[in-house]
Coordinates of C-alpha atoms in Angstrom, one line a residue:
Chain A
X206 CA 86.6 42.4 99.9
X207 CA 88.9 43.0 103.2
X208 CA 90.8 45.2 101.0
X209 CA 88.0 47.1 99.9
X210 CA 86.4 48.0 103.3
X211 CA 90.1 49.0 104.8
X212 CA 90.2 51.1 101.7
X213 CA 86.9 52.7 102.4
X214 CA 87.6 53.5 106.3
X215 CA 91.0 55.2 105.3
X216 CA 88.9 57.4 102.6
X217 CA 86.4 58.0 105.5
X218 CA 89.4 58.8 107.9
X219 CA 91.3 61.2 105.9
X220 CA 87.5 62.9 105.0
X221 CA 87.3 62.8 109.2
X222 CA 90.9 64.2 109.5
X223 CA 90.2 67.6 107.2
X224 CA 87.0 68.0 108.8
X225 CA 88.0 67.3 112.4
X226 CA 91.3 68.5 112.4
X227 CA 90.0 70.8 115.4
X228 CA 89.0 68.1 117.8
X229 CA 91.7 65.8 116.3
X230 CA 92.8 65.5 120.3
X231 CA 88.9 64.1 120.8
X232 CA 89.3 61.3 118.0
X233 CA 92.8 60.5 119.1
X234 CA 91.4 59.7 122.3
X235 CA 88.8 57.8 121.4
X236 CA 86.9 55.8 123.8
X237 CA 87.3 52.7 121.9
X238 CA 90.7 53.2 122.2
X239 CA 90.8 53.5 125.8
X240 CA 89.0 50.1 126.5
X241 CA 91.8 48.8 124.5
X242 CA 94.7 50.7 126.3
X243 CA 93.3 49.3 129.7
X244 CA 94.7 46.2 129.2
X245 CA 97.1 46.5 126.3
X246 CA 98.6 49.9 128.1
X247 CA 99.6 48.2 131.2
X248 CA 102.0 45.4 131.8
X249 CA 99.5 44.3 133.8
X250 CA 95.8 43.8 133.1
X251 CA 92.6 42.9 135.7
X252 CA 89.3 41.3 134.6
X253 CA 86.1 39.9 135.9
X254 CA 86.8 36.3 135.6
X255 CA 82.9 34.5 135.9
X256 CA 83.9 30.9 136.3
X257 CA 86.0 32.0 139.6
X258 CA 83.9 35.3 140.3
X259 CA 86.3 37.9 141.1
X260 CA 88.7 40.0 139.5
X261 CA 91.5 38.1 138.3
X262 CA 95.2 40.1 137.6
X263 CA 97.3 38.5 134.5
X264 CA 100.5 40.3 133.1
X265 CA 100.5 41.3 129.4
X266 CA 102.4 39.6 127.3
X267 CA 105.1 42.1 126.3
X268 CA 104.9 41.7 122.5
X269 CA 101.3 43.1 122.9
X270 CA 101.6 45.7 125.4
X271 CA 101.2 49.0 123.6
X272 CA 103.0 52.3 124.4
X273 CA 99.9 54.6 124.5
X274 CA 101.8 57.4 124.8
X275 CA 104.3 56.9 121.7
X276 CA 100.6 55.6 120.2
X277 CA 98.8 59.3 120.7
X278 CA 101.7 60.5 119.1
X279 CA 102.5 58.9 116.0
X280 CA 101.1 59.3 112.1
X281 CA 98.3 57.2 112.6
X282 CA 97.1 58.6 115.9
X283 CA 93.7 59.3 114.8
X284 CA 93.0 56.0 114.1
X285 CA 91.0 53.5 116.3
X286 CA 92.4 50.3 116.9
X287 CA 89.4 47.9 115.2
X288 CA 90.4 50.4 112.1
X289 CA 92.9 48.2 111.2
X290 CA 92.2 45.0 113.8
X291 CA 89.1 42.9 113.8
X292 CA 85.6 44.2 115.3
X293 CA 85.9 40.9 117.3
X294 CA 88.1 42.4 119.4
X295 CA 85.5 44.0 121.0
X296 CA 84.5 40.6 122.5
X297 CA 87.0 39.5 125.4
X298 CA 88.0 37.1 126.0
X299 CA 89.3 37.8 122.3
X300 CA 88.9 34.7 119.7
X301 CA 92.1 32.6 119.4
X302 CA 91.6 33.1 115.6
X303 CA 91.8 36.7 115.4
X304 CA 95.1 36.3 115.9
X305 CA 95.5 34.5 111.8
X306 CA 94.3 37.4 110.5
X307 CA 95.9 38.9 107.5
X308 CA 96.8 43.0 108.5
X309 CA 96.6 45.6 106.0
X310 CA 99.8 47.0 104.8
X311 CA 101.2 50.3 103.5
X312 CA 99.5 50.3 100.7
X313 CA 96.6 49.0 101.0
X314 CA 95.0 52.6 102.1
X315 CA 97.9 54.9 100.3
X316 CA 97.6 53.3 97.2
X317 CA 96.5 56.0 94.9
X318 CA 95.8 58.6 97.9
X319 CA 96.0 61.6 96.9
X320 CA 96.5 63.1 100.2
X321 CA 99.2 61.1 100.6
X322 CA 100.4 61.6 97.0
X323 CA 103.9 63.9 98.2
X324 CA 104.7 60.6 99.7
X325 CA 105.0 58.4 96.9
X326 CA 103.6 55.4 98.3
X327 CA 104.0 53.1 95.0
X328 CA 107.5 54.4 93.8
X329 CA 108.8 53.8 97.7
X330 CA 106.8 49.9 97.0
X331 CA 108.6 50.0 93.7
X332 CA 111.8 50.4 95.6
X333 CA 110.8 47.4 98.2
X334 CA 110.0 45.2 95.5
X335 CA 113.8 45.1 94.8
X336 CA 115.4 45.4 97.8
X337 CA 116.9 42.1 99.8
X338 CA 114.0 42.6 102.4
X339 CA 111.5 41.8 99.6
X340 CA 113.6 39.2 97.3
X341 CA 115.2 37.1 99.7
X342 CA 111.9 37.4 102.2
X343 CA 109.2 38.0 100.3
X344 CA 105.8 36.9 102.4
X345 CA 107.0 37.2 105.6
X346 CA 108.4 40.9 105.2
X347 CA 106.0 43.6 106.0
X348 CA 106.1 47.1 106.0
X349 CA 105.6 46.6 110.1
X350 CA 108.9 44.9 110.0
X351 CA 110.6 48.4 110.2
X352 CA 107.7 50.6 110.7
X353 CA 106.2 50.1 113.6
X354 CA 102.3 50.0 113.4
X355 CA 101.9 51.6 116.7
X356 CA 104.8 54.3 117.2
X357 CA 105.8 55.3 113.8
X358 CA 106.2 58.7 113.4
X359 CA 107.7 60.9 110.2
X360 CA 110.7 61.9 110.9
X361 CA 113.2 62.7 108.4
X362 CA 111.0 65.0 106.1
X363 CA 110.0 66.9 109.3
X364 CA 113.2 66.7 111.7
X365 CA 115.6 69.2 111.8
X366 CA 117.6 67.7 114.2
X367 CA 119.7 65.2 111.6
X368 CA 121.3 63.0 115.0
X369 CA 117.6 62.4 115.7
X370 CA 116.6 61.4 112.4
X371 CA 120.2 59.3 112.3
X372 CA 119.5 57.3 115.7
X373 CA 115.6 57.2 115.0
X374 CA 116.1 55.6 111.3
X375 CA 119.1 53.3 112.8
X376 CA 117.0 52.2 115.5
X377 CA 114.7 50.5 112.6
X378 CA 117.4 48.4 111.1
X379 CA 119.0 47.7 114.8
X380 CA 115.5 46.6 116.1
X381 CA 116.1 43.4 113.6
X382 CA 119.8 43.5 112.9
X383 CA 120.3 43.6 116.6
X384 CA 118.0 41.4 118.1
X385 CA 118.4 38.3 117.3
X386 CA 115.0 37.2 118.5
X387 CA 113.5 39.4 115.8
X388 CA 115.7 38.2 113.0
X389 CA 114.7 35.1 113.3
X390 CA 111.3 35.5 112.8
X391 CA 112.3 35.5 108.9
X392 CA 115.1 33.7 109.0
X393 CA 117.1 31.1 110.2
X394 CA 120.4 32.1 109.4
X395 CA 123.0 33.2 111.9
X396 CA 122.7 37.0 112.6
X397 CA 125.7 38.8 111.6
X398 CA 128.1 40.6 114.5
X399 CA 127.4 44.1 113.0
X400 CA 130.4 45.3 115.0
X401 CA 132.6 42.8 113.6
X402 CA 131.5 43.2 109.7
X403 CA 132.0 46.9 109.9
X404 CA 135.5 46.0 111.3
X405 CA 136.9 47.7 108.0
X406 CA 135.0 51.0 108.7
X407 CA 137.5 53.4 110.0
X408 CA 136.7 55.1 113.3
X409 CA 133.7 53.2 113.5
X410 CA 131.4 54.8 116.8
X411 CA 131.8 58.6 114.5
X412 CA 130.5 56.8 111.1
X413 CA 127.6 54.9 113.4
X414 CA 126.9 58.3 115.3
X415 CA 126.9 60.4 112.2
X416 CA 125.6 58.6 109.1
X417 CA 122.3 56.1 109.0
X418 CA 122.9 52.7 108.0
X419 CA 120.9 53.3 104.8
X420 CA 123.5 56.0 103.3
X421 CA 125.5 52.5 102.4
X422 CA 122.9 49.8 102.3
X423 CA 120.7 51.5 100.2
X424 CA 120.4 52.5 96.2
X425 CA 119.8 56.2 96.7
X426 CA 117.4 57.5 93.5
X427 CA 115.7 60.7 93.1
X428 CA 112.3 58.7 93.0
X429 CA 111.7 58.8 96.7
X430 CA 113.1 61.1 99.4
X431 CA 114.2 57.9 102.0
X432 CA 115.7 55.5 99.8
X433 CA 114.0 51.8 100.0
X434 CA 115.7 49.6 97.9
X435 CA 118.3 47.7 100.5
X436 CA 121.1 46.3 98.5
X437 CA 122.4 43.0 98.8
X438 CA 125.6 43.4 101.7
X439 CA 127.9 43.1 98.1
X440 CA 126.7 46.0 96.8
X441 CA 126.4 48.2 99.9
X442 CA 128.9 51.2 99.4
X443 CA 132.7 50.9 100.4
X444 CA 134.6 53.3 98.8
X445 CA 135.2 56.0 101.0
X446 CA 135.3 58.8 98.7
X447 CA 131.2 58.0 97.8
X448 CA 130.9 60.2 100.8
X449 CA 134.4 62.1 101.5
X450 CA 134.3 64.1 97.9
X451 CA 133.0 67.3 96.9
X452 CA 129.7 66.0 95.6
X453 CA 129.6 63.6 98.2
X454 CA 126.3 61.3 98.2
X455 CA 125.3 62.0 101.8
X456 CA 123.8 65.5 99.8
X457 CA 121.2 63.2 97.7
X458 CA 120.7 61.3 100.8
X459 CA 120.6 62.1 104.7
X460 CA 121.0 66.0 103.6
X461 CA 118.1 65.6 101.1
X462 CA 115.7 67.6 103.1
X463 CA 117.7 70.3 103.9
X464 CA 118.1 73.3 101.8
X465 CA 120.4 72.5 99.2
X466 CA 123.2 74.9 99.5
X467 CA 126.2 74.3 97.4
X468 CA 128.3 76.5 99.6
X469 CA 127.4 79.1 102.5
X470 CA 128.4 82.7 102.6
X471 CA 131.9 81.7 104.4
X472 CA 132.3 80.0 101.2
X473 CA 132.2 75.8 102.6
X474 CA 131.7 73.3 100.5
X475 CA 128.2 70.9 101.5
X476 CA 127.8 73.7 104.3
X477 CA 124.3 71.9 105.0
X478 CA 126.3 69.1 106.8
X479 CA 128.5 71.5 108.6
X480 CA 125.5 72.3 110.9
X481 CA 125.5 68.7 112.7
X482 CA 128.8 67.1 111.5
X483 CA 132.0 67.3 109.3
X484 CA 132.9 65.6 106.3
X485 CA 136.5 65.7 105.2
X486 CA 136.9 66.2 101.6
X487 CA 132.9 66.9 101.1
X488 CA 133.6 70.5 103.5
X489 CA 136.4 72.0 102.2
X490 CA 136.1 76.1 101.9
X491 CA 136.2 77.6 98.8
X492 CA 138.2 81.1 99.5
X493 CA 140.6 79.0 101.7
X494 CA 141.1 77.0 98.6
X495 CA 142.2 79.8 96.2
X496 CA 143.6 81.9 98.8
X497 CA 146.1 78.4 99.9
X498 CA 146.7 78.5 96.1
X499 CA 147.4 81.9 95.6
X500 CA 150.1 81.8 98.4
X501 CA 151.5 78.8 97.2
X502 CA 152.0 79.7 93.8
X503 CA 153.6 83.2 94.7
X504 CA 156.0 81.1 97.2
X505 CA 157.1 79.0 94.4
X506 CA 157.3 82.2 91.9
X507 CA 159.4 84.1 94.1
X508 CA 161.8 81.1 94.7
X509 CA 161.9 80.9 90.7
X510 CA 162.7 84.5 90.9
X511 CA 165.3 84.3 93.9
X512 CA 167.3 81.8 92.7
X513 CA 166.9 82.9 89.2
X514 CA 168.7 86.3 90.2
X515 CA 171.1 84.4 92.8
X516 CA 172.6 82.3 89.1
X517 CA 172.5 85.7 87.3
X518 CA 174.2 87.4 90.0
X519 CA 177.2 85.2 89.9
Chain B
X41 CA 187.8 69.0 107.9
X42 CA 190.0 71.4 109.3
X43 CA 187.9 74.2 108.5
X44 CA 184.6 72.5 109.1
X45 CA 182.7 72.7 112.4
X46 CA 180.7 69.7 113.8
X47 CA 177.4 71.2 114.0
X48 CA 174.5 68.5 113.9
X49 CA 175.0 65.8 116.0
X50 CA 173.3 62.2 115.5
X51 CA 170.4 62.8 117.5
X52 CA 169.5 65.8 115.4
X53 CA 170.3 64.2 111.9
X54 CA 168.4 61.1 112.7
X55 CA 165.4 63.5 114.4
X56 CA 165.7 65.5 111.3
X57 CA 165.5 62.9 108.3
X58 CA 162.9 61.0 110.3
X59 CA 160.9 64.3 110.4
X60 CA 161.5 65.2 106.8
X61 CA 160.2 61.6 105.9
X62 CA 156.9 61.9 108.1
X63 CA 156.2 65.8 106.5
X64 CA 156.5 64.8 103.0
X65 CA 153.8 61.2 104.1
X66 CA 151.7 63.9 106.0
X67 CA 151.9 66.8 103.2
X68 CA 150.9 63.9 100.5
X69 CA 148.2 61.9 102.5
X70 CA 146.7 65.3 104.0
X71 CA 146.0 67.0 100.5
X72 CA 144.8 63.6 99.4
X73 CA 142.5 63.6 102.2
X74 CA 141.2 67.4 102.1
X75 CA 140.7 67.1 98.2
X76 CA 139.7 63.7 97.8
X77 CA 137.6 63.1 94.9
X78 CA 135.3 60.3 92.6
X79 CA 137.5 60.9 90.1
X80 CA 140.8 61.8 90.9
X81 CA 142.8 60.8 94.0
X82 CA 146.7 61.5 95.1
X83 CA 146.5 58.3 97.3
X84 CA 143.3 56.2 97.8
X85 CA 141.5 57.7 100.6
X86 CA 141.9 54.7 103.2
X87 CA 145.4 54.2 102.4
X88 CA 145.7 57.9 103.0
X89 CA 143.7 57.9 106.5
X90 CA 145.9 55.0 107.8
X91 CA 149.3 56.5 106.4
X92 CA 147.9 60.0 108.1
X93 CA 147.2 58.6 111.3
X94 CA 150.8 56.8 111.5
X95 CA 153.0 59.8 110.3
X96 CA 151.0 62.0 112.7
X97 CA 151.6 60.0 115.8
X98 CA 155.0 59.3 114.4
X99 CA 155.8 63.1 114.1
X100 CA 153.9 63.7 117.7
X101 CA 156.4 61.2 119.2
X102 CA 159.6 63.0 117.7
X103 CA 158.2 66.1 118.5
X104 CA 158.5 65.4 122.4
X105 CA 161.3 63.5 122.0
X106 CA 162.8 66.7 120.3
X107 CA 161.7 68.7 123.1
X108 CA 163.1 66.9 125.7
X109 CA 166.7 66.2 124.3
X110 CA 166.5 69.7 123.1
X111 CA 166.3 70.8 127.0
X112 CA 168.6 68.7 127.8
X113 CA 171.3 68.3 125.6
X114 CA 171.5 72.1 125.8
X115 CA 171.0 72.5 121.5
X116 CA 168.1 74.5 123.3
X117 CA 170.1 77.6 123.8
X118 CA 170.1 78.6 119.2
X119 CA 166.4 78.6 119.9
X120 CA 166.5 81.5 122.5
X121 CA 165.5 85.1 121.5
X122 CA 167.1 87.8 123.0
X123 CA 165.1 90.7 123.1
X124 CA 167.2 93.4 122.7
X125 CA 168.2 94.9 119.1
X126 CA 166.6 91.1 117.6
X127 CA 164.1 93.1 115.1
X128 CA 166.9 94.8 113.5
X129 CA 168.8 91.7 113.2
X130 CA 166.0 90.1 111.6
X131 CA 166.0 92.7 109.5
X132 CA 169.7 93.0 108.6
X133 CA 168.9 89.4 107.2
X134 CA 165.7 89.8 105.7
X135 CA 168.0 92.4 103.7
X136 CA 170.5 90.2 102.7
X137 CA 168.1 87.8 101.3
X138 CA 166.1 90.7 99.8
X139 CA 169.4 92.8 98.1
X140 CA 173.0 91.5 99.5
X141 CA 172.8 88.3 98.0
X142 CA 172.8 89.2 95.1
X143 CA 175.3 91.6 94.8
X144 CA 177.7 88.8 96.6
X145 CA 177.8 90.9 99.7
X146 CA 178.8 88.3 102.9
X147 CA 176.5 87.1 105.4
X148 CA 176.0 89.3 107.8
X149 CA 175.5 86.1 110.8
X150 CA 178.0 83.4 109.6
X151 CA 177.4 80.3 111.3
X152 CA 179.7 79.5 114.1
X153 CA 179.2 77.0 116.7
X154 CA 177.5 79.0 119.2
X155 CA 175.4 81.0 116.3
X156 CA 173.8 78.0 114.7
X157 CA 170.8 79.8 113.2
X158 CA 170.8 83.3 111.6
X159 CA 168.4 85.6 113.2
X160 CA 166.1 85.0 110.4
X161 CA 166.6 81.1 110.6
X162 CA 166.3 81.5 114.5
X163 CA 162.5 83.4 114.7
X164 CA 161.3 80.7 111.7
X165 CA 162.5 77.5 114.0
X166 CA 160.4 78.6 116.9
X167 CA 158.0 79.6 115.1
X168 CA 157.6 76.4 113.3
X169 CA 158.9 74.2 116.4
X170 CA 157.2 76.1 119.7
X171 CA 154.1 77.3 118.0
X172 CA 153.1 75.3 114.7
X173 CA 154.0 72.3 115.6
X174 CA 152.6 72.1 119.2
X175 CA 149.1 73.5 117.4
X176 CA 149.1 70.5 114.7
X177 CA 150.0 68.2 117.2
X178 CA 147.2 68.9 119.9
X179 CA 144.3 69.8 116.8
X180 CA 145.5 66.4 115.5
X181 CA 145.0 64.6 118.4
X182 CA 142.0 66.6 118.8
X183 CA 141.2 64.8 115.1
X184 CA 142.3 61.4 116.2
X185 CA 140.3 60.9 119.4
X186 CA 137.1 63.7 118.1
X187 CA 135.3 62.2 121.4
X188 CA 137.2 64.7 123.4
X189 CA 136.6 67.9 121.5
X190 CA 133.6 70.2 122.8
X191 CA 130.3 69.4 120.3
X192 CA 130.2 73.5 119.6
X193 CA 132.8 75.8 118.6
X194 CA 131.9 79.6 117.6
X195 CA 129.3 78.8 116.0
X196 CA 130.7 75.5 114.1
X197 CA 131.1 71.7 115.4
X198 CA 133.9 71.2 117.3
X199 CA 135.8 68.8 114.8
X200 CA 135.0 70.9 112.1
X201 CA 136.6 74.1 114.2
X202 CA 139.4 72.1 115.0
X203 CA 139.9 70.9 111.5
X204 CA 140.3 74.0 110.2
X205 CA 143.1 74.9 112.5
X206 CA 144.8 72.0 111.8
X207 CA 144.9 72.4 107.7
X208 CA 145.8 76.0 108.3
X209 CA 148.6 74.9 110.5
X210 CA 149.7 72.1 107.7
X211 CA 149.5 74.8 104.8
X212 CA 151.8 76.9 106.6
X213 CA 154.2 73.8 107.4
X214 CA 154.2 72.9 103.8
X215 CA 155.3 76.7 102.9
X216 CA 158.0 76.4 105.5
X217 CA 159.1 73.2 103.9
X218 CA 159.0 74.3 100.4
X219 CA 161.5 77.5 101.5
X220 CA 163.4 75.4 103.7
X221 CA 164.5 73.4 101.4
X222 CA 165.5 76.2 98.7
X223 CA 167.0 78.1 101.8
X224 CA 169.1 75.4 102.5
X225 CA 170.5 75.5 98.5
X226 CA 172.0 79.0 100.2
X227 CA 175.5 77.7 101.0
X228 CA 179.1 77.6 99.9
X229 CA 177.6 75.1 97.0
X230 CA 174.0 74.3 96.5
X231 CA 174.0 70.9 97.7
X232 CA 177.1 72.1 100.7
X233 CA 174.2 72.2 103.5
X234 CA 172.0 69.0 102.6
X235 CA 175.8 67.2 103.2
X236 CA 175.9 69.2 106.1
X237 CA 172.8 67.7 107.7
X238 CA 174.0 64.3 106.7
X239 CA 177.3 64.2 108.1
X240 CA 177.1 66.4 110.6
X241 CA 179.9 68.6 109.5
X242 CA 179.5 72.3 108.4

């Protein structure tokens, strides 16, 4: 029944969004929204306490303290906050049982949406079905694990700027695989030294600063344009040459959403990735190529020839 | 040995088969690494990085040690050019290479203790020593430590600019190699100068 009436506001909001895509500012800034923001937008909040009569001052605790700012600018901007939370919040103090409710996830509005449709909602859940994050956690892993609710923002499809869309999309696996507070809220294993297990990784801080940690960790299919399905640490890629090679796999993957150009008027290789970085063995140049063959095989034909006539001469 | 002259001394013969050692790792671990492939590789690609790395710090080290004892030890003096009259020296050699040797004509620069290096010989060695290999030393270190090289470069990354230097450069070192080494089958018998560089004794 929940299901049903989230389903129905996110039909009634994307009907709102192509209609009111003119005063999408005035909806984005709903009042609602703003009775919310004045306590969960400040680190510290004020309220009219009646048992003491006066205005009391209490600090937010930081795990519900809400970045208004990142909020207003994020995919689901236009939404108001009871959209997805309880109506009970209206009522402050707010019900201690609010906090057991179950929250909608990914799917439960995109599911068959066709405005969504380009995103490809079910294949990308296809994909989390069989990644670690769903087999080895199942109910406790949510969509919000990685995607922040209240900040997430599109970025790869829309970013041109690949070392944003590198620190931006590593920033979601380091905001678990880094903080160990966070990783344990599924588990109760030791957090792995990330540092340490990449120890293999040659010159480390360049792969970290130029690849995302899903060009390895991921199963990269032509399904879904960000790849979903985290492998299992065995099965993460190793072999350097995946990458370092003329059809290297950082083309199906981080270079997806660029034009694909197998080589640029100068003649290099991948040239897409030459923009932000450089990938030895995946951007070599292809007139450099045959002209450092040409000369090559001429040196070696006129040493033939040389020392042919030298024996000859004798 | 009567008739011989002692013309490499140990520090050169050492600095020279170390050197020959570290091109041929280089020459082999950087084509593996600029054509490596899914498929097909010379050496497997970490392997290759690692045995890169080494051979190039390797080389860098001999190369200042080369420059220093070169100063020094005075073997500095066969790699000065004198201006006057060198082109058609060069020349005169280029021809003998070109026509002369073949028609068994003689040398026209026999190697004597103060005239180690035809004029040919002489122009390639700087080349190779003052220009080439002071430009794949610095690109490669450029390579090794890429936090120091400038993000842009006309128009490219700064890695990637750099890079292409630097495999220019190693093409070019590889030719020299390759003709070095048939050069060096020029002497009184083909294998006469690879002793040579051996012993010390010309």
């Amino acid at each position: 029944m929940k299901k049903l009436l989230l389903m129905s506001i996110c039909v009634l909001i994307n009907l709102q969004l192509v209609s009111r895509t003119a005063d999408e500012d005035a909806i984005a800034h709903s009042p609602a929204n703003s009775k919310c923001f004045n306590c969960h937008g400040r680190p510290v909040y004020s309220y009219y306490n009646e048992n003491l009569e006066r205005d009391v001052s209490k600090r937010m605790n930081p795990y519900f303290l809400i970045d208004s700012v990142a909020y207003y600018n994020q995919n689901h901007k236009s939404f108001e906050c009871t959209d997805c939370h309880s109506y009970d919040y209206n009522t402050f103090p707010h019900d201690n049982d609010l906090q057991m409710e179950p929250m909608p996830v990914c799917l439960d509005c995109h599911e068959g949406d066709d405005a969504t449709a380009a995103f490809s909602f079910e294949k990308i859940d296809q994909e989390y079905q069989q990644s670690v994050h769903s087999t080895k956690h199942s109910g406790e892993f949510t969509c919000w694990m990685c995607h922040n609710p209240h900040s997430y923002k599109i970025n790869a499809r829309t970013n041109e700027n690949i070392k944003e869309t590198i620190v931006y999309d590593n920033n979601i696996c380091l905001s678990c695989h880094a903080d160990v507070n966070k990783y344990q809220l599924i588990t109760s294993k030791e957090k792995p030294n990330i540092i340490k297990k990449h120890d293999w990784l040659p010159d480390q801080i360049a792969h970290f600063a130029h690849v995302r940690c899903i060009e390895c960790h991921t199963h990269v299919s032509n399904n879904v344009l960000v790849a979903h399905q985290v492998l299992p640490k065995e099965q993460a890629v190793k072999k350097c040459v995946e990458c370092h090679s003329q059809n290297s796999m950082l083309m199906a993957s981080l270079y997806k959403f660029r034009a694909k150009e197998s080589r640029n008027r100068l003649g290099f290789v991948n040239s897409s990735i030459l923009k932000d970085a450089y990938v030895i063995g995946a951007n070599r140049n292809y007139y450099l190529n045959i002209l450092s063959g040409i000369i090559a095989g001429l040196v070696v034909l006129l040493i033939i020839i040389h020392a042919l006539l030298r024996i000859l001469s004798k | 040995m009567k008739d011989q002259i002692y013309l490499y001394p140990l520090w050169i013969r050492i600095w020279h088969v170390v050197n020959a050692l570290l091109f041929i790792a280089l020459i082999f671990s950087g084509l593996s690494l600029q054509y490596s492939n899914n498929t097909f590789n010379l050496l497997p690609f970490d392997f290759a990085v690692s045995m890169h790395n080494i051979s190039g710090i390797t080389l860098s080290i001999a190369f200042v040690f080369f420059l220093f004892w070169n100063h020094f030890s005075g073997n500095g003096e066969h790699y000065r050019i004198k201006s006057k009259g060198y082109c058609a020296e060069v020349f005169r050699q280029f021809r003998y290479y070109a026509f002369g040797i073949f028609k068994n004509e003689k040398p026209p620069f026999p190697i004597t203790e103060e005239q180690k290096f035809n004029p040919l010989q002489k122009f390639t060695y700087v080349m190779v020593m003052y220009v080439l290999l002071p430009l794949i030393t610095l690109t490669g270190l450029g390579l090794f430590f890429p936090d120091i090289l400038p993000d842009r470069m006309l128009g490219t990354t700064g890695i990637h600019f750099v890079d292409l230097i630097h495999i220019v450069t190693g093409f070019l070192l590889s030719i020299f190699m390759i003709i070095h080494i048939y050069f060096c089958t020029i002497g009184r018998t083909c294998s006469a100068n690879f002793k040579s560089m051996i012993t010390g004794w010309h």
